Amino acid sequence: MKKLPGKTVERLSEYRRVLLTLISQGKNYIYSHELASLLHITAVQVRRDLMLIGYSSGIRKGYDIRVLVETIGRVIDSETPLNVAIIGMGNLGRAVSSYFRGKRSKLNLVASFDNDQQKTGKVISGVRCYDVREMENMIKELNISIIILTVPPDYARSTCDDAVRFGVKGVLNFTTVSLNVPPTVYLEEYDMVTSIEKVAYFVKESIR
Amino acid sequence: MKKLPGKTVERLSEYRRVLLTLISQGKNYIYSHELASLLHITAVQVRRDLMLIGYSSGIRKGYDIRVLVETIGRVIDSETPLNVAIIGMGNLGRAVSSYFRGKRSKLNLVASFDNDQQKTGKVISGVRCYDVREMENMIKELNISIIILTVPPDYARSTCDDAVRFGVKGVLNFTTVSLNVPPTVYLEEYDMVTSIEKVAYFVKESIR
DNA sequence: TAAACACTGTTATTTTATTAACAATATTTA
DNA sequence: TAAATATTGTTAATAAAATAACAGTGTTTA
Ligand SMILES: NC(=O)c1ccc[n+]([C@@H]2O[C@H](COP(=O)([O-])OP(=O)(O)OC[C@H]3O[C@@H](n4cnc5c(N)ncnc54)[C@H](O)[C@@H]3O)[C@@H](O)[C@H]2O)c1
Ligand SMILES: NC(=O)c1ccc[n+]([C@@H]2O[C@H](COP(=O)([O-])OP(=O)(O)OC[C@H]3O[C@@H](n4cnc5c(N)ncnc54)[C@H](O)[C@@H]3O)[C@@H](O)[C@H]2O)c1
């Protein structure tokens, strides 16, 4: 299948998230317009995305939620699970760890790294914390292909460079520092200050 | 000034973030292509965004960073500071609180709320934590216009509805639950599982 | 069972966002 | 000082994303 646009991948992930909660609530079928309204988008957008991944319901009773979840998984998940590590087990690292662990069967959180001796060698928020100096060994040994970066800003660049050198193929950067990676590595950055400033901007504009 | 596209607002926030760190490093001027490469975008994009907010450097030695930061502030910040509260002081709420507090002069984190008696009445991660039952009073008393929602999924919807009823105008939702708000309220949602699934998708595609 | 209806899948259109192109102009170099 | 260079601001072109339109087809209803 042709590589999907990033936006579509995001929406597919979101579809699956809400579909999984619907399953747990006992729902079996869903119409495009229902799914759309849950995501604040249009029904056409939903149908278009599903067309892109070649899913078609056949019946006119909406989509079979289980089949749809499975189809989305076949498209966006890796066939063999990918291993993930968190670097920097501070406030955010621990929050992410306890939240993310076990959420997706095709993404295994297998390690965390820190340079604080109080933390290394222990299991923190459900995952073993290694000394950051062991990063090279462990990335190779555990075949870690994705890192979530939550170290202090001053260490972000060097830590990322190291991880890439050791073979990591994807980086989710939560630090405030904008990073650089070679084109063979996929980088996604998120800064919550940007999100809240965006909210603030539209609030400001609406109450003017 | 006409309302800016959301994408532009996001980039303006990002420009400011990197510009602020450059100032602290003693840099005074920056070229469009330098700023662009820090954000992994093109120089044209930068110039276009700045055109939209009516900033022009005049000189050909790049943009005066201080003036640019100030100009961005005049456009995206509220004239009078907006007050913000975090609801749900668990792992994520505390991380966000300690990170965000004091970051922006026009956004004051003035309160947090929780329903756990162990937490209420104390100062946690630098901000006073109130009982969630006091939300109505405090939102009105402190004039809170934005909330950051980090309660457990099951409480997300009702908590958001309450906050909106009590007068909140913007919501940044970090829970996994997709919310609904009236059109007068601005809602921004972020799920980190989506981000990491996106990374995983492009990693998978690249190593195929 | 025939008409009305509801929903999907897909093509066409519109809108939005990004990139390219380039004239204008300050700065540097010869 | 004149030519070459570098950078901006802006218009034009392109690309990407979202939406609209609608034919096709089960399903329901009378
Ligand atoms: N807390 C948030 O909500 C939040 C939000 C957005 C971004 N951030 C960013 O995320 C990063 C972490 O934030 P935090 O609040 O968790 O900070 P924190 O100080 O609580 O955590 C940082 C952790 O990294 C460890 N560390 C330091 N140097 C290291 C190194 N060289 N290698 C490995 N580990 C190292 C520290 O021991 C600590 O455990 C920061 O860059 C911050 O700007 C945080
Ligand atoms: N931890 C993460 O990195 C992360 C990432 C993405 C999303 N989330 C989501 O954010 C939310 C919080 O995650 P967390 O890890 O901090 O969970 P948590 O359980 O540590 O924190 C939840 C907090 O909310 C409080 N609370 C419970 N009911 C409440 C109510 N009715 N009103 C006010 N406060 C209430 C609890 O006392 C607790 O302090 C969850 O919905 C989770 O799915 C978390």
Coordinates of C-alpha atoms (C1' of nucleotides) and ligand atoms in Angstrom, one line a residue:
Chain A
M1 CA 0.0 0.0 0.0
K2 CA 1.2 3.5 -0.8
K3 CA 2.5 5.5 2.1
L4 CA -0.4 7.4 3.7
P5 CA -0.4 11.2 4.5
G6 CA 0.6 12.0 8.1
K7 CA -2.8 13.5 8.7
T8 CA -4.6 10.4 7.7
V9 CA -2.4 8.3 9.9
E10 CA -3.3 10.6 12.8
R11 CA -6.9 10.2 12.2
L12 CA -6.7 6.5 11.8
S13 CA -5.1 6.3 15.2
E14 CA -7.9 8.5 16.6
Y15 CA -10.6 6.4 14.9
R16 CA -9.2 3.3 16.6
R17 CA -9.0 5.0 19.9
V18 CA -12.6 5.9 20.0
L19 CA -13.7 2.6 18.4
L20 CA -11.9 0.7 21.1
T21 CA -13.9 2.5 23.8
L22 CA -17.1 1.9 21.8
I23 CA -16.4 -1.8 21.7
S24 CA -15.9 -1.8 25.5
Q25 CA -19.3 -0.2 25.7
G26 CA -20.9 -3.0 23.7
K27 CA -21.4 -1.2 20.4
N28 CA -20.9 -3.2 17.2
Y29 CA -21.6 -1.0 14.2
I30 CA -21.0 2.6 13.5
Y31 CA -22.0 5.0 10.7
S32 CA -19.5 7.3 9.1
H33 CA -21.3 10.3 10.5
E34 CA -21.3 9.0 14.0
L35 CA -17.6 8.4 13.9
A36 CA -17.1 11.8 12.3
S37 CA -19.0 13.6 15.0
L38 CA -16.9 11.9 17.7
L39 CA -13.8 13.4 16.1
H40 CA -15.3 16.7 15.2
I41 CA -14.8 16.1 11.5
T42 CA -17.1 15.4 8.6
A43 CA -18.5 12.0 7.5
V44 CA -16.9 12.5 4.1
Q45 CA -13.5 12.7 5.7
V46 CA -14.1 9.5 7.5
R47 CA -15.3 7.7 4.3
R48 CA -12.4 9.1 2.4
D49 CA -9.8 7.9 4.9
L50 CA -11.3 4.5 4.9
M51 CA -11.3 4.4 1.2
L52 CA -7.6 5.1 1.3
I53 CA -7.0 2.1 3.4
G54 CA -9.3 0.0 1.2
Y55 CA -11.8 -0.8 3.9
S56 CA -15.4 -1.1 2.7
S57 CA -18.3 -2.1 4.8
G58 CA -20.5 -3.7 2.2
I59 CA -23.5 -3.6 4.3
R60 CA -25.5 -0.4 4.9
K61 CA -25.7 -0.8 8.6
G62 CA -22.5 1.1 9.1
Y63 CA -19.0 -0.3 9.7
D64 CA -18.3 -3.4 11.7
I65 CA -16.3 -1.8 14.5
R66 CA -14.2 -4.9 15.2
V67 CA -13.3 -5.4 11.6
L68 CA -12.5 -1.7 11.2
V69 CA -10.2 -1.7 14.2
E70 CA -8.5 -4.8 12.8
T71 CA -8.1 -3.2 9.4
I72 CA -6.7 0.0 10.8
G73 CA -4.2 -2.1 12.8
R74 CA -3.2 -3.9 9.6
V75 CA -2.4 -0.6 8.0
I76 CA -0.8 1.5 10.7
D77 CA 0.7 -1.1 13.0
S78 CA 4.0 -2.9 12.4
E79 CA 3.6 -6.6 11.7
T80 CA 6.2 -7.4 14.4
P81 CA 6.0 -5.2 17.5
L82 CA 8.3 -2.2 17.7
N83 CA 10.3 -1.6 20.9
V84 CA 10.1 1.8 22.5
A85 CA 12.2 3.5 25.3
I86 CA 11.7 6.6 27.3
I87 CA 14.8 8.7 28.0
G88 CA 14.6 10.9 31.1
M89 CA 12.4 9.6 33.8
G90 CA 11.4 12.9 35.4
N91 CA 7.9 14.2 35.9
L92 CA 6.9 13.8 32.3
G93 CA 8.8 10.6 31.6
R94 CA 7.1 8.9 34.5
A95 CA 3.7 10.2 33.5
V96 CA 4.1 9.0 29.9
S97 CA 5.5 5.7 31.1
S98 CA 2.6 4.8 33.4
Y99 CA 0.1 6.0 30.8
F100 CA 1.5 4.4 27.7
R101 CA 2.7 1.0 29.0
G102 CA 0.6 -1.8 27.6
K103 CA -1.7 0.5 25.6
R104 CA -0.9 -1.0 22.2
S105 CA 0.0 -4.5 21.5
K106 CA 2.3 -3.6 18.7
L107 CA 4.3 -1.1 20.7
N108 CA 6.3 -2.4 23.6
L109 CA 7.8 0.0 26.2
V110 CA 10.8 -2.1 27.0
A111 CA 13.2 0.3 28.8
S112 CA 13.8 3.7 30.2
F113 CA 17.1 5.7 30.7
D114 CA 18.2 8.3 33.2
N115 CA 21.5 9.6 34.5
D116 CA 20.3 9.9 38.1
Q117 CA 21.7 7.1 40.3
Q118 CA 18.6 7.3 42.4
K119 CA 16.6 6.1 39.5
T120 CA 18.9 3.8 37.5
G121 CA 18.7 0.1 38.3
K122 CA 15.1 0.3 39.5
V123 CA 11.7 -0.3 38.0
I124 CA 9.9 3.0 37.7
S125 CA 6.3 3.4 36.6
G126 CA 6.4 -0.1 35.5
V127 CA 9.5 -0.1 33.3
R128 CA 13.2 -0.8 34.1
C129 CA 15.4 2.3 34.2
Y130 CA 18.9 1.9 32.9
D131 CA 21.9 4.2 33.3
V132 CA 22.0 6.4 30.2
R133 CA 25.6 5.2 29.7
E134 CA 24.2 1.8 28.9
M135 CA 22.1 3.3 26.1
E136 CA 24.2 1.9 23.2
N137 CA 24.2 -1.6 24.6
M138 CA 20.5 -1.7 25.5
I139 CA 19.3 -0.1 22.3
K140 CA 21.1 -2.8 20.3
E141 CA 20.3 -5.7 22.7
L142 CA 16.6 -4.9 23.1
N143 CA 16.3 -3.7 19.5
I144 CA 14.8 -0.4 20.4
S145 CA 13.7 1.5 17.3
I146 CA 11.7 4.4 18.9
I147 CA 12.6 6.8 21.7
I148 CA 10.4 9.2 23.6
L149 CA 12.6 12.1 24.7
T150 CA 11.9 13.7 28.0
V151 CA 15.3 14.8 29.3
P152 CA 16.1 18.4 30.3
P153 CA 16.5 20.7 27.4
D154 CA 20.2 21.0 27.7
Y155 CA 20.7 17.3 27.1
A156 CA 18.1 16.9 24.4
R157 CA 20.3 17.4 21.3
S158 CA 23.2 15.2 22.4
T159 CA 20.9 12.5 23.7
C160 CA 19.0 12.3 20.5
D161 CA 22.2 12.3 18.4
D162 CA 23.5 9.4 20.5
A163 CA 20.3 7.4 20.2
V164 CA 20.2 7.9 16.4
R165 CA 23.8 6.8 16.2
F166 CA 23.0 3.7 18.1
G167 CA 20.3 2.8 15.6
V168 CA 17.0 4.3 16.6
K169 CA 14.7 5.0 13.7
G170 CA 12.0 7.2 15.3
V171 CA 12.0 10.0 17.8
L172 CA 9.1 11.6 19.7
N173 CA 10.5 14.8 21.2
F174 CA 8.7 16.3 24.1
T175 CA 11.5 18.7 25.0
T176 CA 11.4 22.3 24.1
V177 CA 14.4 22.0 22.0
S178 CA 14.0 21.6 18.2
L179 CA 16.1 18.7 17.1
N180 CA 17.8 17.5 13.9
V181 CA 17.9 14.0 12.6
P182 CA 19.1 12.4 9.4
P183 CA 16.4 11.8 6.8
T184 CA 16.3 8.1 7.5
V185 CA 14.9 8.8 11.0
Y186 CA 11.4 10.0 11.6
L187 CA 11.1 12.9 14.0
E188 CA 7.9 14.1 15.7
E189 CA 7.9 17.1 18.0
Y190 CA 5.3 18.2 20.4
D191 CA 5.3 21.2 22.7
M192 CA 2.4 21.7 25.0
V193 CA 3.1 25.4 25.4
T194 CA 2.3 25.7 21.7
S195 CA -1.1 23.9 22.3
I196 CA -2.0 26.2 25.1
E197 CA -0.9 29.3 23.4
K198 CA -3.1 28.3 20.5
V199 CA -6.1 27.8 22.8
A200 CA -5.3 31.2 24.4
Y201 CA -5.2 32.9 21.0
F202 CA -8.6 31.7 19.9
V203 CA -10.0 32.4 23.3
K204 CA -8.7 35.9 23.1
E205 CA -10.1 36.4 19.6
S206 CA -13.5 35.0 20.6
I207 CA -13.9 37.3 23.6
R208 CA -12.8 40.4 21.9
Chain B
M1 CA -6.2 42.1 12.6
K2 CA -8.0 39.3 10.8
K3 CA -8.0 36.0 12.7
L4 CA -5.0 33.9 11.8
P5 CA -5.1 30.3 10.6
G6 CA -4.4 27.8 13.4
K7 CA -1.3 26.5 11.7
T8 CA 0.2 30.0 11.6
V9 CA -0.6 30.5 15.3
E10 CA 1.2 27.3 16.1
R11 CA 4.2 28.3 14.1
L12 CA 4.3 31.8 15.7
S13 CA 4.4 30.1 19.1
E14 CA 7.2 27.9 17.9
Y15 CA 9.1 30.8 16.4
R16 CA 8.9 32.6 19.7
R17 CA 10.0 29.6 21.6
V18 CA 13.3 29.1 19.7
L19 CA 13.8 32.9 19.5
L20 CA 13.7 33.2 23.3
T21 CA 16.4 30.5 23.6
L22 CA 18.5 32.3 21.0
I23 CA 18.2 35.6 22.9
S24 CA 19.4 33.8 26.0
Q25 CA 22.4 32.6 24.0
G26 CA 23.2 36.2 23.0
K27 CA 22.0 36.2 19.4
N28 CA 20.4 39.5 18.2
Y29 CA 19.5 39.0 14.6
I30 CA 18.3 36.0 12.6
Y31 CA 17.7 35.3 8.9
S32 CA 14.5 33.8 7.7
H33 CA 16.4 30.7 6.5
E34 CA 18.0 30.2 9.9
L35 CA 14.7 30.4 11.7
A36 CA 13.2 28.1 9.1
S37 CA 15.9 25.4 9.5
L38 CA 15.4 25.4 13.3
L39 CA 11.8 24.5 12.7
H40 CA 12.3 22.2 9.8
I41 CA 10.3 24.4 7.4
T42 CA 11.2 26.6 4.5
A43 CA 12.4 30.2 4.6
V44 CA 9.4 31.3 2.5
Q45 CA 7.1 29.9 5.1
V46 CA 8.7 32.0 7.7
R47 CA 8.6 35.2 5.6
R48 CA 5.0 34.5 4.7
D49 CA 3.9 34.1 8.3
L50 CA 5.7 37.3 9.3
M51 CA 4.0 39.0 6.4
L52 CA 0.7 37.9 7.8
I53 CA 1.4 39.5 11.1
G54 CA 2.7 42.6 9.4
Y55 CA 6.2 42.4 10.7
S56 CA 8.9 43.6 8.4
S57 CA 12.6 43.9 9.2
G58 CA 13.5 46.7 6.9
I59 CA 17.2 46.0 7.2
R60 CA 18.9 43.1 5.3
K61 CA 20.7 41.8 8.4
G62 CA 17.8 39.6 9.2
Y63 CA 15.1 40.1 11.8
D64 CA 15.8 41.8 15.1
I65 CA 14.9 38.9 17.4
R66 CA 13.7 41.0 20.3
V67 CA 11.4 43.1 18.2
L68 CA 10.1 40.0 16.5
V69 CA 9.4 38.3 19.8
E70 CA 7.6 41.3 20.9
T71 CA 5.6 41.5 17.7
I72 CA 4.6 37.9 17.9
G73 CA 3.5 38.5 21.5
R74 CA 1.3 41.5 20.4
V75 CA -0.4 39.2 17.9
I76 CA -0.9 36.0 19.7
D77 CA -1.0 37.0 23.3
S78 CA -3.9 38.4 25.1
E79 CA -3.5 42.0 26.2
T80 CA -4.5 41.2 29.7
P81 CA -3.2 37.9 31.0
L82 CA -5.5 34.9 30.8
N83 CA -5.9 32.7 33.8
V84 CA -5.5 28.9 33.5
A85 CA -6.3 25.9 35.7
I86 CA -5.3 22.3 35.6
I87 CA -8.0 19.8 36.5
G88 CA -6.7 16.5 37.8
M89 CA -3.4 16.6 39.6
G90 CA -2.2 13.1 38.8
N91 CA 1.0 12.2 37.1
L92 CA 0.3 14.2 34.0
G93 CA -1.3 17.2 35.8
R94 CA 1.7 17.5 38.1
A95 CA 4.2 17.3 35.2
V96 CA 2.3 19.9 33.2
S97 CA 2.0 22.1 36.2
S98 CA 5.7 22.1 37.1
Y99 CA 6.6 22.6 33.5
F100 CA 4.2 25.3 32.5
R101 CA 4.1 27.5 35.6
G102 CA 5.7 30.8 34.9
K103 CA 6.6 30.0 31.3
R104 CA 4.5 32.8 29.7
S105 CA 3.8 36.1 31.2
K106 CA 0.4 36.4 29.6
L107 CA -0.8 33.0 30.8
N108 CA -1.1 32.5 34.6
L109 CA -1.6 29.1 36.1
V110 CA -3.7 30.2 39.0
A111 CA -5.3 27.0 40.3
S112 CA -5.6 23.2 40.1
F113 CA -8.5 21.0 41.1
D114 CA -8.7 17.4 42.3
N115 CA -11.2 15.2 44.1
D116 CA -8.6 13.4 46.2
Q117 CA -8.6 14.7 49.8
Q118 CA -4.9 13.9 50.0
K119 CA -4.3 16.6 47.4
T120 CA -6.9 19.3 48.0
G121 CA -6.0 22.2 50.2
K122 CA -2.3 21.9 49.4
V123 CA 0.2 23.5 47.1
I124 CA 1.2 20.9 44.5
S125 CA 3.9 21.4 41.9
G126 CA 3.8 25.1 42.7
V127 CA 0.0 25.7 42.4
R128 CA -2.8 25.5 44.9
C129 CA -5.0 22.5 44.6
Y130 CA -8.7 23.0 45.3
D131 CA -11.5 20.5 45.8
V132 CA -13.2 20.0 42.5
R133 CA -16.5 20.8 44.2
E134 CA -15.2 24.4 44.5
M135 CA -14.7 24.6 40.8
E136 CA -17.7 26.9 40.2
N137 CA -16.7 29.4 42.9
M138 CA -13.0 29.4 41.9
I139 CA -13.5 29.7 38.2
K140 CA -15.6 32.7 38.8
E141 CA -13.6 34.2 41.6
L142 CA -10.2 33.8 39.8
N143 CA -11.7 34.5 36.4
I144 CA -10.3 31.3 34.9
S145 CA -10.9 31.2 31.2
I146 CA -8.8 28.2 30.2
I147 CA -8.5 24.7 31.6
I148 CA -6.1 21.9 31.0
L149 CA -7.9 18.6 31.5
T150 CA -6.0 15.7 33.0
V151 CA -8.6 13.8 34.9
P152 CA -9.2 10.1 34.4
P153 CA -11.1 9.3 31.2
D154 CA -14.4 8.5 33.0
Y155 CA -14.6 12.0 34.5
A156 CA -13.5 13.9 31.4
R157 CA -16.8 14.6 29.9
S158 CA -18.7 15.7 33.0
T159 CA -15.8 17.8 34.2
C160 CA -15.5 19.6 30.9
D161 CA -19.2 20.2 30.8
D162 CA -19.1 21.7 34.3
A163 CA -16.2 23.9 33.5
V164 CA -17.8 25.2 30.4
R165 CA -21.0 25.9 32.3
F166 CA -19.0 27.8 34.9
G167 CA -17.7 30.1 32.2
V168 CA -14.5 28.6 30.8
K169 CA -13.7 29.6 27.2
G170 CA -10.9 27.3 26.2
V171 CA -10.1 23.7 26.9
L172 CA -6.9 21.8 26.3
N173 CA -7.9 18.1 26.6
F174 CA -5.1 15.6 27.3
T175 CA -7.5 12.8 28.2
T176 CA -8.2 10.0 25.8
V177 CA -11.9 10.9 25.6
S178 CA -13.1 13.1 22.7
L179 CA -15.1 15.9 24.1
N180 CA -17.9 18.2 22.9
V181 CA -18.1 21.9 23.7
P182 CA -20.4 24.7 22.4
P183 CA -19.1 26.7 19.5
T184 CA -18.3 29.6 21.7
V185 CA -15.6 27.5 23.4
Y186 CA -12.3 26.6 21.8
L187 CA -11.3 23.0 22.2
E188 CA -7.9 21.5 21.5
E189 CA -7.2 17.9 22.0
Y190 CA -3.9 16.0 22.1
D191 CA -3.3 12.3 22.6
M192 CA 0.3 11.1 22.8
V193 CA -0.6 7.7 21.7
T194 CA -1.5 9.2 18.3
S195 CA 1.9 10.8 18.1
I196 CA 3.7 7.7 18.9
E197 CA 1.6 5.6 16.6
K198 CA 2.4 8.1 13.8
V199 CA 6.1 7.8 14.6
A200 CA 5.7 4.0 14.6
Y201 CA 3.9 4.0 11.2
F202 CA 6.6 6.0 9.5
V203 CA 9.4 3.9 11.1
K204 CA 7.6 0.8 9.9
E205 CA 7.3 2.2 6.4
S206 CA 10.9 3.3 6.3
I207 CA 12.4 -0.1 7.4
R208 CA 10.2 -2.1 5.1
Chain C
dT1 C1' -43.4 -5.1 -4.3
dA2 C1' -42.6 -0.4 -5.4
dA3 C1' -41.4 3.9 -3.6
dA4 C1' -38.9 6.4 -0.3
dC5 C1' -35.0 6.4 2.4
dA6 C1' -30.4 6.1 4.4
dC7 C1' -25.9 5.3 3.8
dT8 C1' -21.6 4.2 1.3
dG9 C1' -17.9 4.9 -2.1
dT10 C1' -15.9 7.8 -5.4
dT11 C1' -15.2 11.6 -8.5
dA12 C1' -15.2 16.5 -8.9
dT13 C1' -14.7 21.0 -6.8
dT14 C1' -13.2 24.1 -3.5
dT15 C1' -10.4 25.7 0.0
dT16 C1' -6.3 26.0 2.4
dA17 C1' -1.4 25.6 2.9
dT18 C1' 3.0 25.5 0.9
dT19 C1' 6.5 26.4 -2.3
dA20 C1' 8.5 28.8 -6.3
dA21 C1' 9.7 32.9 -8.5
dC22 C1' 11.3 37.4 -8.7
dA23 C1' 11.5 42.5 -8.2
dA24 C1' 13.4 45.6 -4.8
dT25 C1' 17.1 46.9 -2.0
dA26 C1' 20.7 47.0 1.4
dT27 C1' 25.4 45.3 1.8
dT28 C1' 29.8 43.6 0.3
dT29 C1' 33.5 43.3 -2.9
dA30 C1' 36.4 44.6 -6.6
Chain D
dT1 C1' 31.7 53.8 -7.1
dA2 C1' 29.9 49.9 -9.9
dA3 C1' 29.1 45.2 -10.0
dA4 C1' 28.0 41.2 -7.5
dT5 C1' 25.7 39.2 -3.7
dA6 C1' 22.3 38.2 -0.2
dT7 C1' 18.1 38.9 1.7
dT8 C1' 13.4 40.4 2.1
dG9 C1' 8.4 41.0 0.8
dT10 C1' 5.0 39.7 -2.3
dT11 C1' 2.6 37.8 -6.1
dA12 C1' 2.0 33.7 -8.8
dA13 C1' 1.9 28.7 -9.1
dT14 C1' 1.5 24.2 -7.1
dA15 C1' 0.3 20.8 -3.9
dA16 C1' -2.4 19.0 -0.2
dA17 C1' -6.5 18.6 2.3
dA18 C1' -11.2 19.0 2.9
dT19 C1' -15.7 19.3 1.2
dA20 C1' -19.5 18.8 -1.9
dA21 C1' -22.1 16.2 -5.1
dC22 C1' -24.0 12.3 -6.5
dA23 C1' -24.7 7.5 -8.4
dG24 C1' -25.3 3.0 -6.5
dT25 C1' -27.3 -0.1 -3.4
dG26 C1' -29.2 -2.3 0.5
dT27 C1' -33.2 -1.4 3.8
dT28 C1' -37.5 0.1 5.3
dT29 C1' -42.2 1.4 4.7
dA30 C1' -46.6 1.7 2.8
Ligands
LIG1 N1 6.6 18.3 32.4 C1 5.9 18.6 31.3 O1 4.7 18.6 31.2 C2 6.6 18.9 30.1 C3 5.9 19.3 29.0 C4 6.5 19.6 27.9 C5 7.8 19.5 27.8 N2 8.6 19.1 28.8 C6 10.0 19.0 28.6 O2 10.3 17.6 28.9 C7 11.5 17.5 29.5 C8 11.4 16.8 30.9 O3 10.5 17.5 31.7 P1 10.2 17.1 33.2 O4 9.2 18.0 33.7 O5 10.0 15.6 33.2 O6 11.7 17.4 33.8 P2 12.4 16.6 35.0 O7 13.6 17.5 35.4 O8 11.4 16.2 36.0 O9 13.0 15.3 34.3 C9 14.2 15.2 33.6 C10 14.7 13.8 33.9 O10 15.8 13.6 33.0 C11 16.9 13.0 33.7 N3 18.2 13.4 33.0 C12 18.9 14.5 33.2 N4 20.0 14.4 32.3 C13 19.9 13.3 31.7 C14 20.7 12.7 30.7 N5 21.8 13.3 30.2 N6 20.3 11.5 30.2 C15 19.2 10.9 30.7 N7 18.4 11.4 31.6 C16 18.8 12.6 32.1 C17 16.8 13.6 35.1 O11 17.5 12.8 36.1 C18 15.3 13.6 35.3 O12 14.9 12.4 35.8 C19 12.1 18.9 29.6 O13 12.9 19.1 28.5 C20 10.8 19.8 29.6 O14 11.1 21.0 29.0 C21 8.0 18.8 30.0
LIG2 N1 0.1 10.3 31.9 C1 0.2 10.6 30.7 O1 1.3 10.7 30.1 C2 -1.0 10.7 29.9 C3 -0.8 11.0 28.5 C4 -1.9 11.2 27.8 C5 -3.1 11.2 28.3 N2 -3.3 11.0 29.6 C6 -4.6 11.0 30.2 O2 -4.6 12.1 31.1 C7 -5.5 11.7 32.2 C8 -4.6 11.7 33.5 O3 -3.6 10.8 33.4 P1 -2.7 10.6 34.6 O4 -1.6 9.6 34.2 O5 -2.2 11.9 35.3 O6 -3.7 9.8 35.6 P2 -3.7 9.8 37.2 O7 -4.7 8.8 37.6 O8 -2.4 9.8 37.8 O9 -4.3 11.3 37.6 C9 -5.7 11.6 37.6 C10 -6.0 12.6 38.7 O10 -7.3 13.1 38.6 C11 -7.9 13.1 39.9 N3 -9.3 13.0 39.8 C12 -10.1 11.8 39.7 N4 -11.4 12.1 39.5 C13 -11.4 13.5 39.5 C14 -12.5 14.4 39.4 N5 -13.8 14.0 39.2 N6 -12.3 15.7 39.4 C15 -11.0 16.1 39.5 N7 -9.9 15.3 39.7 C16 -10.2 14.0 39.7 C17 -7.2 12.0 40.6 O11 -7.3 12.1 42.0 C18 -5.8 12.1 40.1 O12 -5.1 13.0 40.9 C19 -6.0 10.4 31.9 O13 -7.3 10.6 31.2 C20 -5.1 9.8 30.9 O14 -5.7 8.9 30.0 C21 -2.2 10.7 30.4

